[in-house]
XYZ file of C-alpha atoms in Angstrom:
538
model
C 123.309 93.577 124.392
C 119.774 94.665 123.420
C 118.973 97.998 121.776
C 117.756 99.653 124.987
C 120.935 98.678 126.824
C 123.014 100.101 123.959
C 121.087 103.400 124.143
C 121.582 103.605 127.919
C 125.316 102.999 127.498
C 125.557 105.724 124.852
C 123.736 108.173 127.112
C 126.014 107.287 130.058
C 129.059 107.994 127.895
C 127.570 111.279 126.653
C 126.787 112.465 130.198
C 130.314 111.646 131.346
C 131.776 113.597 128.420
C 129.481 116.561 129.218
C 130.539 116.476 132.901
C 134.204 116.674 131.832
C 133.418 119.485 129.385
C 131.644 121.486 132.099
C 134.739 121.217 134.312
C 136.896 122.626 131.504
C 134.441 125.481 130.799
C 133.995 126.293 134.488
C 130.225 125.755 134.347
C 127.993 123.719 136.674
C 126.963 120.392 135.107
C 123.421 119.015 135.417
C 122.273 115.437 134.713
C 118.596 115.831 133.816
C 117.682 112.174 133.216
C 115.597 111.804 136.371
C 113.257 114.714 135.587
C 113.677 115.789 131.937
C 110.518 113.969 130.780
C 108.289 115.041 133.690
C 109.308 118.459 135.040
C 106.774 121.227 134.200
C 107.912 123.335 131.251
C 108.704 127.037 131.735
C 106.802 128.948 129.074
C 106.716 132.593 127.966
C 110.427 133.103 128.739
C 112.141 132.332 125.410
C 110.420 131.884 122.017
C 110.767 128.352 120.658
C 112.545 129.650 117.560
C 115.217 131.210 119.778
C 115.634 127.956 121.740
C 116.378 126.198 118.453
C 118.702 128.905 117.168
C 120.733 129.470 120.349
C 120.528 125.946 121.852
C 119.178 127.175 125.170
C 116.231 126.006 127.291
C 114.625 127.753 130.298
C 114.605 125.604 133.440
C 113.270 128.091 136.000
C 111.548 131.482 135.717
C 112.938 134.032 138.162
C 111.108 136.281 140.606
C 112.081 138.258 143.701
C 114.990 136.419 145.265
C 114.970 133.576 142.727
C 117.239 133.679 139.664
C 116.343 132.604 136.164
C 118.000 129.291 135.306
C 118.832 128.104 131.795
C 120.183 124.909 130.253
C 122.843 125.221 127.561
C 124.997 122.744 125.613
C 128.616 122.727 124.528
C 127.397 123.849 121.069
C 125.564 126.911 122.432
C 127.186 130.075 120.949
C 129.681 131.792 123.305
C 127.777 135.061 123.004
C 124.617 133.666 124.608
C 125.764 133.717 128.250
C 126.894 137.403 128.322
C 123.865 138.412 126.251
C 121.410 136.854 128.720
C 123.292 138.085 131.788
C 123.107 141.670 130.508
C 119.469 141.328 129.450
C 118.300 140.106 132.860
C 120.671 142.411 134.798
C 118.948 145.354 133.105
C 115.685 143.933 134.501
C 117.195 143.560 137.964
C 117.240 139.760 137.742
C 120.015 137.220 138.292
C 120.607 134.291 135.921
C 122.282 130.885 136.220
C 123.459 128.509 133.512
C 123.882 124.714 133.599
C 125.691 122.657 130.990
C 123.655 119.648 129.827
C 124.204 116.978 127.195
C 122.886 117.339 123.660
C 120.514 114.426 124.349
C 119.053 116.241 127.371
C 118.539 119.387 125.272
C 116.785 117.350 122.574
C 114.433 115.734 125.107
C 113.367 119.180 126.338
C 112.974 120.515 122.800
C 110.766 117.578 121.818
C 108.493 118.664 124.677
C 108.648 122.384 123.851
C 108.266 121.837 120.113
C 106.844 118.336 119.501
C 106.911 117.246 115.856
C 103.593 117.195 114.122
C 102.327 113.617 114.260
C 101.744 112.175 110.814
C 99.289 109.310 110.440
C 99.901 106.975 107.524
C 97.370 104.602 106.055
C 97.640 101.041 107.360
C 99.182 98.512 104.990
C 96.672 96.203 103.321
C 97.403 92.814 101.785
C 96.552 92.612 98.097
C 94.593 89.713 96.675
C 95.833 88.003 93.519
C 95.953 90.430 90.605
C 95.091 93.435 92.805
C 97.669 95.875 91.432
C 95.726 98.885 92.746
C 96.290 97.971 96.410
C 99.984 97.280 95.753
C 100.288 100.711 94.103
C 98.590 102.429 97.078
C 100.810 100.703 99.650
C 103.895 101.428 97.512
C 102.953 105.117 97.483
C 102.532 105.095 101.286
C 105.910 103.447 101.886
C 107.614 105.818 99.472
C 106.233 108.842 101.360
C 106.815 107.723 104.967
C 109.596 109.864 106.445
C 113.112 108.456 106.255
C 113.544 108.018 110.018
C 110.203 106.216 110.375
C 109.868 103.968 107.333
C 111.718 100.929 108.736
C 109.857 100.987 112.055
C 106.586 101.614 110.216
C 107.073 98.504 108.073
C 107.819 96.273 111.096
C 104.909 97.724 113.070
C 102.529 97.115 110.174
C 103.788 93.543 109.694
C 103.145 92.860 113.366
C 99.674 94.409 113.082
C 98.902 92.038 110.197
C 100.233 89.079 112.243
C 102.839 88.447 109.543
C 105.510 85.883 110.367
C 108.052 87.157 107.793
C 108.958 90.282 105.838
C 110.755 89.641 102.534
C 112.748 92.532 101.014
C 113.833 91.503 97.515
C 115.889 93.260 94.842
C 114.412 93.371 91.363
C 116.071 95.070 88.420
C 114.370 98.456 88.724
C 112.698 98.398 92.140
C 112.476 96.645 95.503
C 109.660 94.172 96.146
C 108.282 93.762 99.649
C 106.230 90.706 100.526
C 104.821 89.467 103.833
C 103.945 85.958 104.902
C 100.561 85.970 106.629
C 99.023 82.708 107.862
C 101.704 80.806 105.951
C 100.992 82.451 102.565
C 103.405 84.912 100.949
C 101.582 88.049 99.781
C 102.936 90.925 97.665
C 102.713 94.187 99.577
C 104.578 96.906 97.711
C 107.158 97.803 95.082
C 109.301 100.658 96.374
C 112.027 102.955 95.124
C 115.656 101.961 95.479
C 116.421 104.872 97.839
C 114.075 103.241 100.361
C 116.139 100.060 100.037
C 119.253 101.913 101.177
C 117.361 103.125 104.249
C 116.211 99.581 105.089
C 119.711 98.189 104.642
C 121.227 100.962 106.744
C 118.806 100.251 109.591
C 119.384 96.481 109.342
C 123.127 97.003 109.392
C 122.973 99.171 112.523
C 120.389 97.168 114.465
C 121.199 93.565 113.533
C 125.007 93.925 113.303
C 125.084 92.958 109.625
C 127.403 94.294 106.930
C 125.695 95.593 103.787
C 128.953 95.080 101.859
C 129.361 91.380 102.657
C 129.565 88.908 99.793
C 128.470 86.001 102.003
C 125.113 85.086 103.569
C 124.658 86.589 107.037
C 122.410 86.113 110.051
C 121.537 88.743 112.618
C 119.101 89.480 115.398
C 117.290 92.543 116.688
C 114.407 93.430 119.000
C 111.700 96.067 118.869
C 109.067 97.173 121.364
C 105.631 97.418 119.745
C 103.197 99.861 121.377
C 99.566 99.325 120.465
C 96.208 99.956 122.142
C 97.829 100.955 125.432
C 99.915 97.767 125.671
C 103.498 96.895 124.740
C 104.997 93.627 123.565
C 108.510 92.705 122.533
C 109.127 91.570 118.967
C 112.159 89.335 118.402
C 113.372 89.611 114.813
C 115.731 87.126 113.154
C 117.403 88.610 110.091
C 118.731 86.522 107.199
C 120.550 88.266 104.367
C 121.898 86.854 101.094
C 123.725 88.715 98.269
C 121.895 88.453 94.936
C 122.376 89.775 91.417
C 120.922 93.219 92.192
C 121.732 93.618 95.891
C 121.249 92.108 99.330
C 117.941 90.240 99.727
C 116.761 89.952 103.300
C 114.102 88.083 105.248
C 112.985 89.302 108.657
C 111.353 86.553 110.760
C 109.115 88.025 113.438
C 108.580 86.342 116.785
C 106.030 87.945 119.074
C 107.648 87.348 122.440
C 104.916 86.872 125.020
C 105.551 84.104 127.548
C 101.831 83.828 128.306
C 101.228 82.652 124.719
C 103.682 79.747 125.085
C 101.065 77.498 126.619
C 100.001 74.004 125.573
C 96.383 74.909 126.256
C 96.549 77.622 123.568
C 97.706 75.315 120.749
C 94.174 74.136 119.982
C 94.950 70.459 120.560
C 92.308 67.859 121.345
C 92.080 66.256 124.779
C 93.573 63.053 123.368
C 96.546 64.897 121.857
C 97.118 66.845 125.072
C 96.974 63.756 127.271
C 99.549 61.941 125.092
C 102.004 64.862 125.362
C 101.494 65.280 129.107
C 101.968 61.541 129.699
C 105.251 61.456 127.757
C 106.781 64.565 129.354
C 105.782 63.425 132.849
C 108.584 60.812 132.693
C 111.987 61.904 134.013
C 113.917 60.551 131.044
C 113.564 59.764 127.368
C 113.745 61.456 123.980
C 110.888 63.311 122.261
C 111.326 64.723 118.751
C 109.409 67.384 116.827
C 109.557 67.063 113.045
C 108.346 69.260 110.241
C 109.533 71.899 107.781
C 110.497 75.483 108.631
C 107.457 77.525 109.611
C 105.374 74.592 110.842
C 105.259 75.820 114.445
C 107.798 73.362 115.879
C 109.494 76.013 118.020
C 106.238 77.260 119.523
C 105.190 73.731 120.482
C 108.612 72.918 121.963
C 108.658 76.158 123.965
C 105.112 75.482 125.180
C 106.215 72.041 126.404
C 109.206 73.649 128.142
C 106.887 76.173 129.792
C 104.708 73.318 131.057
C 107.809 71.686 132.568
C 109.198 74.955 133.943
C 108.910 74.598 137.725
C 111.261 75.425 140.577
C 111.967 71.705 141.060
C 113.445 71.247 137.574
C 116.630 72.556 136.003
C 115.991 73.185 132.298
C 118.727 74.050 129.801
C 118.304 74.772 126.094
C 120.846 74.832 123.258
C 119.599 77.010 120.404
C 120.773 78.506 117.111
C 119.514 81.189 117.518
C 117.485 81.758 120.710
C 114.000 82.666 119.468
C 112.173 83.236 122.747
C 113.610 84.095 126.150
C 111.826 82.250 128.963
C 112.138 83.191 132.628
C 113.585 80.412 134.773
C 115.287 78.508 131.931
C 119.019 78.594 131.134
C 119.261 79.240 127.380
C 122.597 78.835 125.625
C 123.229 80.138 122.077
C 125.106 77.768 119.779
C 126.862 79.655 116.971
C 127.093 76.901 114.372
C 128.216 79.367 111.691
C 131.310 80.087 113.794
C 132.232 76.463 114.411
C 130.004 75.674 117.395
C 128.101 72.378 117.502
C 125.041 71.094 119.326
C 126.842 67.860 120.236
C 129.733 69.668 121.920
C 127.333 72.019 123.711
C 125.180 69.127 124.887
C 128.155 67.259 126.332
C 129.100 70.409 128.242
C 125.677 71.155 129.731
C 125.170 67.569 130.912
C 127.856 68.312 133.498
C 125.464 70.907 134.975
C 123.018 68.164 136.016
C 119.911 69.349 134.139
C 116.572 67.547 134.419
C 115.369 68.667 130.969
C 117.453 69.591 127.934
C 116.199 71.022 124.657
C 118.513 70.726 121.666
C 117.461 73.165 118.952
C 117.967 70.689 116.124
C 119.546 67.299 115.508
C 121.563 67.768 112.327
C 124.243 65.067 112.437
C 125.026 61.641 113.859
C 127.238 63.057 116.638
C 124.387 65.201 118.006
C 121.925 62.321 117.595
C 124.116 59.874 119.533
C 124.831 62.414 122.289
C 121.113 63.226 122.655
C 120.271 59.514 122.844
C 122.972 58.935 125.453
C 121.644 61.850 127.519
C 118.081 60.530 127.329
C 118.981 57.148 128.852
C 121.053 58.613 131.699
C 118.284 60.372 133.576
C 117.455 63.357 131.345
C 114.341 64.285 129.384
C 115.615 65.453 125.996
C 113.505 67.455 123.544
C 114.644 68.307 120.049
C 113.584 68.951 116.466
C 114.460 67.043 113.336
C 113.764 67.731 109.674
C 111.427 65.133 108.134
C 108.015 65.132 106.461
C 106.338 62.751 108.894
C 106.999 60.777 112.068
C 107.615 57.557 110.159
C 109.967 59.323 107.753
C 111.843 60.717 110.765
C 112.463 57.187 112.052
C 113.784 56.121 108.646
C 116.074 59.172 108.492
C 117.346 58.586 112.020
C 118.135 54.953 111.177
C 120.034 56.183 108.095
C 121.913 58.600 110.362
C 122.955 56.251 113.193
C 121.967 52.775 111.979
C 119.666 50.330 113.766
C 120.394 50.998 117.392
C 119.057 49.210 120.509
C 119.867 52.246 122.684
C 117.840 54.521 120.383
C 114.976 52.039 120.538
C 114.884 52.207 124.338
C 115.323 56.018 124.535
C 112.863 57.423 121.981
C 109.387 57.789 123.455
C 107.465 59.939 120.987
C 107.674 61.777 117.692
C 105.402 64.658 116.755
C 104.991 65.826 113.158
C 103.263 69.163 112.808
C 101.817 71.521 110.203
C 99.927 74.794 110.397
C 96.835 75.260 108.202
C 94.782 78.409 107.773
C 91.530 78.492 109.718
C 88.307 79.335 107.933
C 86.633 82.549 109.053
C 83.017 82.499 110.274
C 81.896 83.619 106.818
C 82.638 80.119 105.419
C 80.169 78.415 103.119
C 79.163 74.720 103.231
C 78.989 72.560 100.106
C 78.815 68.877 99.091
C 81.931 67.633 97.250
C 81.939 65.663 94.008
C 82.077 61.839 93.901
C 85.838 61.686 93.337
C 86.535 63.800 96.437
C 84.119 61.681 98.505
C 85.927 58.506 97.425
C 89.287 60.057 98.338
C 88.058 61.068 101.813
C 86.598 57.611 102.505
C 89.806 55.920 101.358
C 92.075 58.075 103.569
C 89.850 57.644 106.629
C 89.431 53.902 106.116
C 90.624 51.930 109.115
C 90.112 54.652 111.748
C 88.251 53.004 114.623
C 86.437 56.062 115.983
C 84.585 58.139 113.397
C 81.530 58.839 115.526
C 81.639 62.557 114.692
C 81.791 61.981 110.916
C 78.946 60.985 108.592
C 80.709 59.426 105.584
C 77.336 58.942 103.869
C 76.646 62.689 103.813
C 80.002 64.456 103.540
C 79.993 68.252 103.859
C 83.010 70.470 103.245
C 83.475 74.225 103.499
C 84.950 76.957 101.316
C 86.234 80.440 102.223
C 84.068 83.519 101.664
C 85.707 86.943 101.420
C 84.501 89.780 103.660
C 85.833 93.236 104.528
C 87.263 91.900 107.803
C 88.664 88.689 106.281
C 89.396 89.385 102.604
C 90.780 85.886 101.973
C 88.117 84.048 103.954
C 90.672 82.758 106.478
C 91.574 84.028 109.936
C 94.574 82.680 111.842
C 96.013 79.167 111.715
C 95.471 75.914 113.562
C 97.750 72.962 114.315
C 97.608 69.564 112.631
C 99.582 67.150 114.768
C 100.648 63.576 114.044
C 101.754 61.770 117.218
C 103.694 58.523 117.068
C 104.066 56.950 120.506
C 106.786 54.305 120.346
C 105.334 50.806 120.807
C 107.162 47.489 121.201
C 106.732 46.829 117.484
C 108.171 50.239 116.547
C 111.111 49.502 118.825
C 111.614 46.334 116.786
C 112.190 48.447 113.658
C 114.758 50.545 115.512
C 116.626 47.538 116.918
C 116.798 45.927 113.494
C 114.571 42.974 114.456
C 112.427 43.536 111.343
C 113.818 43.419 107.818
C 111.545 46.073 106.281
C 112.458 49.372 107.928
C 110.920 51.580 105.228
C 108.826 54.665 106.000
C 105.722 52.866 104.701
C 106.224 49.855 106.975
C 106.780 52.014 110.061
C 103.713 54.155 109.281
C 101.571 51.077 108.663
C 102.543 49.662 112.048
C 101.891 52.995 113.830
C 98.439 53.307 112.224
C 97.562 49.807 113.397
C 98.321 51.013 116.931
C 95.970 53.978 116.581
C 98.120 56.772 115.122
C 96.330 59.262 112.864
C 98.490 60.642 110.065
C 98.762 64.318 109.159
C 96.607 63.676 106.094
C 93.910 62.032 108.206
C 94.050 64.819 110.797
C 93.774 67.375 107.991
C 90.720 65.740 106.412
C 88.985 65.488 109.794
C 89.701 69.202 110.341
C 88.186 69.974 106.924
C 85.078 67.922 107.749
C 84.688 69.873 111.007
C 84.801 73.127 109.053
C 88.061 74.280 110.623
C 89.822 74.535 107.270
C 89.475 73.528 103.615
C 90.539 70.399 101.789
C 92.567 72.616 99.420
C 94.465 74.095 102.371
C 95.223 70.630 103.740
C 96.464 69.554 100.315
C 98.657 72.682 100.015
C 100.316 72.167 103.379
C 100.636 68.365 103.481
């Protein structure tokens, strides 16, 4: 149940309890939910200080023939009703009282006496060695009010387009870091009392125990309101006990279905056409490979969105579900509690799906079940941990052995990385001779280099500005696509003796595949990123 549903349930329970209490007290009950946020306020009847002190709110000002009406709670002092009846009787006026819930009273009081809005400075990311910025942000976080500090931190992380928030226990303080564009940046060092607030909020919202001695996973959601628009933030919480306390990582997923679109991934026409051709077939297996944080989920969800039509039944098995997509049946697989992808996959195949996405292939049982599904009329998408497409084939062969059925089912592997994009302030330069030789060697053998002048190589470096202090802005995809050829199938069937990663990659390159390293260097030559960034990621 999401947070909003929990709040609605709590309010329902509170209103029911108030209705029962009104019956006992002999007072009329009033459910104000339909109008409490919009009804015009009655002013100049009771001072705000008295409303706070006596827990009473004016609902209607009386005149000739119309009584004054007031809202009270079960905590309103017993003396208030006779006091007000006498006061208005002396003025020749009648009064009426309605019992309302404490929540209803608080909604009215927030309108009568709204809290003074405090604006805090936005969090800034410090560059290396910039202790002054860290000190300023630390001071801000240590002064944000207790009830707002957790939400403030998440809102600021979203504003910075951070993918993760790391809350880490040091000996004397708590360190907060954020991962922005794939790089982990120090943000603040805060007092330990703030840590207790963070942990309390995580415990309540993500259903995690702060006293556990074992690693835990949780999930929460938060609506972000900015610039007149609202988007839903899905937050995966991972917590591990350490020497000084519970360290936690919050992974932020900006849930916006419109962003899960193949056209928004920045792929070339060639890359797009390969993907569309593969997924247009009604059966087969397509695998995404790469480390955590390489954008595999976003690409898989974008492919699912492209396939998501009324003519297809699509089912996913996920641990956990990162994005909810309209029109797709998504099933959580709780592997920590004994659930397995293989068992889940065997179950959902009975539901006659056209497309199945398996969150991750982790063992031979899941691999064999996915392969079996892909040759019996289903398109199966999944992810797999490997550094490259060729390495994924080698790992899969280690997992299930050389397998003719696998050879006939697998259609494509995609290896992916995310590299930081250079901002417009970038600066061109000519690299040294050693770098030129390296670039020529890596690109040797590529048939189409019409857009590259290897006799006059130009690269680019980041330039810091006020808007882009690190010289980068956003990230772009590097994608290695291995379409399974007859020769690659020979490796998988065991027809060829050398089934090493190098042999598979060599064969794929001969059939036109560009490796991640080659894609990265071409991106650097176009000025999309830097050679250093490609080297860091690949």
